[in-house]
Amino acid sequence: MAGAPARYLVFFQYFGTRYSGVMETKSDQALVGVQNYLEKAAEQLKPSAPIKFHISSRTDSGVHALANAAHLDIQRAPGRAPFTGPQLLQGLNHFLKPEPIRILSAQRVSSTFHARFCALSRTYIYRLLLGCAHRSQIPVFEQDLCWAPPGGPLDIPAMRAAAQLLLGTHDFSTFRSPHPEAAAQSPVRTLQLLQLQPGHGLLGQHHLHRRLEFWEVKVKSKSFLYRQVRRMVGALVAVGQGRLAPGRLQQLLELRDPRALPPHATAPPEGLFLHSVEYSPTDLAPPSAPAEEELCGLSRKEFIT
């Protein structure tokens, strides 16, 4: 008789340009999701039941991840020991080749751990490149990895002042996607961090022949609305270009209407990176022999209700 499946937490990264997003899609599309490739690789490990990746954070087509997270259950044939973390890491990466997707780590976790609901916070970074008059001037090694807004230098102090208005707990309806499905979520979110800091090029040689500046918008919250980060970055860039006054962001926030922000104000996907997903050390503890009765610090009853 087969025992209970082993649950694992994996952190993984990917180059988002090649995919329709991180979530699974129908396999007959021209571009499919990162999840399609993860589960195809997992099938090669010969589990005794299909493997499903439960992904922590959704990202769109063109958006990258330095470290997304997912949990999965693996049931092996009777008499076969569960994979160790290093074995699962090596096996998945072997079958993911040559896709630009890599498993960074794999570890056993409790059967009640959930990659999405146990996350304490998610951190995103948006990379901006200044000094390019046109997209064609973006260095080859930065293509699809940053946004070069047109129109010259940005007013960084004004952008920082505007960012302060978005910190804390607010109704972010204005900054969610206007897509009808997005309206089903509660629009209240708490931004724990929103800062604009100098960034770096992937290769220092970019700076040898012309003046290029890299800046990063770093934002952290327990969760985000659909396209919230890209719409906030687009609004901050509009402030930096002088098209919006910093105080206008406060007014937009109070309008609570996604139509108040024009579609072209959304920053493009290629500059956005999921930087990290954070969990409590308690939730990451190895599984114990008795069945746990709590899910991420909540009893099953509390979680369901």
XYZ file of C-alpha atoms in Angstrom:
305
model
C 0.000 0.000 0.000
C 1.411 3.401 -0.995
C 2.175 5.910 1.736
C 1.266 9.582 1.761
C 2.901 11.727 -0.918
C 5.860 13.881 0.040
C 5.356 17.638 -0.232
C 8.176 19.899 -1.433
C 8.779 23.623 -1.702
C 10.800 24.705 -4.727
C 12.152 28.130 -5.602
C 12.654 28.680 -9.322
C 13.595 31.426 -11.763
C 12.831 32.053 -15.416
C 13.289 34.418 -18.331
C 9.685 35.481 -18.915
C 9.951 36.641 -22.529
C 9.684 33.062 -23.782
C 6.406 32.266 -22.020
C 2.744 33.259 -21.845
C 3.230 33.808 -18.117
C 4.003 31.515 -15.220
C 0.605 29.783 -15.012
C -0.308 26.702 -17.005
C -2.009 27.198 -20.366
C -3.343 24.929 -23.102
C -0.440 23.167 -24.762
C -1.583 24.008 -28.317
C -0.770 27.722 -27.930
C 2.262 29.323 -29.576
C 3.501 30.361 -26.121
C 2.700 28.298 -23.047
C 3.249 28.881 -19.350
C 6.307 28.139 -17.234
C 4.119 25.737 -15.252
C 3.656 23.592 -18.389
C 7.409 22.988 -18.541
C 7.749 22.407 -14.800
C 5.075 19.723 -14.824
C 6.435 18.155 -18.007
C 9.849 17.865 -16.322
C 8.244 16.400 -13.195
C 6.545 13.697 -15.303
C 10.013 12.438 -16.271
C 10.666 11.583 -12.601
C 8.160 8.726 -13.014
C 5.793 9.528 -10.128
C 2.924 7.120 -9.428
C 0.415 10.021 -9.635
C 0.342 13.235 -11.725
C 2.272 16.163 -10.225
C 0.728 19.615 -9.939
C 2.781 22.731 -9.157
C 0.918 25.149 -6.866
C 2.604 28.456 -7.659
C 2.946 31.272 -5.154
C 2.905 34.302 -7.421
C 1.337 34.841 -10.812
C 3.398 36.690 -13.415
C 2.358 37.762 -16.920
C 4.019 37.137 -20.255
C 7.308 39.024 -20.438
C 7.677 39.318 -16.655
C 10.706 37.561 -15.166
C 11.366 35.866 -11.838
C 14.595 35.806 -9.890
C 12.858 33.555 -7.347
C 9.249 32.440 -7.592
C 8.014 29.590 -5.371
C 5.720 26.576 -5.653
C 4.813 23.471 -3.718
C 4.203 20.044 -5.200
C 3.308 16.586 -3.934
C 5.205 13.562 -5.224
C 3.862 10.056 -4.800
C 6.438 7.386 -5.604
C 5.867 3.690 -6.229
C 5.594 1.424 -3.157
C 9.003 0.685 -1.703
C 10.625 3.780 -3.242
C 11.967 6.336 -0.766
C 10.908 9.986 -1.176
C 13.288 12.157 -3.143
C 15.705 14.221 -1.118
C 15.750 17.956 -1.831
C 19.045 17.750 -3.806
C 17.754 14.782 -5.834
C 14.599 16.670 -6.820
C 16.622 19.801 -7.656
C 18.985 17.870 -9.912
C 16.249 15.808 -11.549
C 13.979 18.716 -12.427
C 16.839 20.854 -13.765
C 18.035 17.950 -15.928
C 14.641 17.629 -17.624
C 14.064 21.398 -17.889
C 16.985 21.832 -20.274
C 17.259 23.773 -22.559
C 14.459 26.063 -21.329
C 15.532 29.275 -19.484
C 13.920 27.947 -16.293
C 15.982 26.818 -13.314
C 15.121 25.275 -9.965
C 17.120 27.145 -7.320
C 16.325 24.972 -4.309
C 14.036 22.141 -3.228
C 13.148 21.010 0.282
C 10.619 18.825 2.084
C 7.865 20.710 3.921
C 4.813 19.826 5.976
C 1.790 18.388 4.187
C -0.148 21.506 5.268
C 2.294 23.987 3.741
C 0.880 26.027 0.846
C 3.192 28.100 -1.357
C 0.582 30.768 -2.044
C -1.263 31.095 1.263
C 1.754 30.702 3.548
C 3.702 33.527 1.880
C 4.398 36.413 4.251
C 5.330 38.816 1.464
C 6.369 39.172 -2.149
C 9.000 41.602 -3.397
C 9.201 42.885 -6.960
C 11.851 44.989 -8.692
C 11.196 47.074 -11.776
C 14.299 48.069 -13.780
C 14.394 51.439 -15.551
C 17.066 52.497 -18.043
C 17.685 56.213 -18.622
C 19.789 57.699 -21.409
C 18.229 55.949 -24.430
C 16.380 58.202 -26.874
C 14.846 55.163 -28.568
C 14.302 51.471 -27.823
C 16.873 50.593 -30.485
C 19.564 52.147 -28.253
C 19.024 49.655 -25.420
C 22.208 47.549 -25.096
C 21.955 44.041 -26.532
C 22.421 42.424 -23.122
C 19.588 44.488 -21.622
C 16.999 43.728 -24.299
C 13.726 42.544 -22.714
C 15.181 43.070 -19.215
C 14.341 46.732 -18.572
C 12.187 49.647 -19.721
C 13.764 52.720 -21.301
C 11.069 55.424 -20.967
C 11.314 58.061 -23.719
C 11.698 61.745 -23.038
C 15.039 62.254 -21.325
C 15.936 62.328 -17.612
C 13.421 61.620 -14.868
C 12.803 63.815 -11.828
C 13.855 61.244 -9.212
C 13.030 63.407 -6.138
C 9.485 63.962 -7.443
C 9.071 60.214 -8.036
C 10.256 59.460 -4.511
C 7.829 61.994 -3.059
C 4.979 60.430 -5.040
C 5.969 56.920 -3.924
C 5.561 57.938 -0.283
C 1.871 58.624 -0.952
C 1.309 54.993 -1.915
C 2.925 53.407 1.136
C 0.703 51.790 3.760
C -2.797 50.345 3.539
C -5.084 51.732 0.807
C -7.820 50.832 -1.608
C -5.713 50.388 -4.773
C -8.656 50.088 -7.180
C -7.167 52.785 -9.439
C -3.984 50.759 -9.850
C -5.538 47.372 -10.577
C -6.214 46.119 -14.072
C -9.511 47.399 -15.554
C -10.229 43.828 -16.684
C -13.596 42.727 -15.199
C -12.100 39.628 -13.563
C -9.777 41.814 -11.480
C -12.789 43.422 -9.785
C -13.526 40.159 -7.939
C -10.551 40.728 -5.605
C -10.603 42.974 -2.573
C -8.741 46.121 -3.676
C -7.266 46.792 -0.222
C -3.547 46.093 -0.027
C -0.694 47.160 2.260
C 2.547 48.328 0.678
C 5.328 47.612 3.157
C 8.028 49.051 0.901
C 8.107 51.265 -2.188
C 11.473 52.818 -2.950
C 13.421 54.098 -5.913
C 17.115 53.234 -5.814
C 20.089 53.330 -8.210
C 20.490 50.100 -10.152
C 23.196 48.404 -12.174
C 23.591 47.199 -15.715
C 24.116 43.502 -16.323
C 27.483 44.408 -17.831
C 29.499 47.403 -16.633
C 30.782 47.995 -20.175
C 27.460 49.657 -21.040
C 28.831 52.821 -19.480
C 32.070 52.971 -21.458
C 30.648 54.477 -24.633
C 27.627 56.471 -23.431
C 25.949 57.710 -20.298
C 23.355 55.226 -19.155
C 21.627 55.201 -15.779
C 19.819 52.272 -14.242
C 17.187 52.753 -11.547
C 15.113 50.191 -9.708
C 11.654 50.523 -8.192
C 11.462 48.035 -5.312
C 8.041 47.183 -3.885
C 6.992 44.734 -1.179
C 3.575 43.567 0.040
C 1.888 40.393 1.220
C 0.022 40.345 -2.091
C -0.713 42.559 -5.078
C -3.650 43.226 -7.368
C -3.425 42.136 -10.991
C -0.986 44.507 -12.775
C -0.781 46.750 -9.712
C 3.016 47.009 -9.740
C 3.252 47.867 -13.441
C 0.519 50.512 -13.149
C 2.152 52.099 -10.095
C 5.516 52.199 -11.895
C 3.885 53.737 -14.970
C 2.329 56.456 -12.804
C 5.646 57.135 -11.041
C 7.426 57.463 -14.392
C 4.728 59.914 -15.524
C 5.549 61.947 -12.401
C 9.248 61.782 -13.253
C 8.513 63.025 -16.774
C 6.476 65.945 -15.453
C 3.218 64.654 -16.916
C 1.727 64.104 -13.446
C 2.240 66.173 -10.306
C 3.300 64.061 -7.299
C 0.124 65.027 -5.440
C -1.979 63.782 -8.335
C -1.209 60.214 -7.247
C -3.042 60.862 -3.999
C -6.053 62.061 -5.981
C -5.917 59.025 -8.270
C -5.743 56.743 -5.242
C -8.836 58.389 -3.749
C -10.806 58.021 -7.001
C -10.726 54.208 -6.608
C -11.421 53.781 -10.308
C -9.111 51.828 -12.658
C -10.408 53.920 -15.566
C -8.824 57.013 -14.002
C -5.407 55.749 -15.096
C -5.167 55.504 -18.919
C -4.064 52.127 -20.361
C -0.860 53.603 -21.813
C 0.221 54.525 -18.280
C 0.951 50.852 -17.499
C 4.673 50.090 -17.570
C 5.605 47.301 -20.025
C 6.222 43.796 -18.640
C 9.876 43.376 -19.591
C 11.266 45.536 -16.771
C 9.467 43.633 -13.998
C 11.116 40.916 -11.902
C 9.643 38.896 -9.056
C 12.590 39.252 -6.687
C 11.592 37.007 -3.783
C 8.816 35.278 -1.850
C 9.240 35.183 1.928
C 8.016 32.527 4.374
C 8.137 32.027 8.125
C 10.920 29.671 9.285
C 8.228 27.794 11.228
C 6.338 27.010 8.022
C 9.556 25.826 6.373
C 10.332 23.314 9.141
C 10.792 19.710 7.919
C 7.679 17.525 8.182
C 7.140 15.774 11.487
C 5.795 12.266 11.894
C 2.334 13.173 13.328
C -0.151 14.791 10.963
C -0.163 18.530 11.451
C -3.467 20.194 12.242
C -2.635 23.724 11.156
C -2.047 25.371 7.816
C 0.450 28.254 7.891
C -0.380 29.139 11.471
C -4.156 28.815 10.913
C -6.277 25.841 11.870
C -7.951 24.087 8.960
C -11.304 25.491 10.064
C -9.960 29.046 10.282
C -8.354 28.759 6.861
C -11.462 27.440 5.131
C -13.687 30.123 6.596
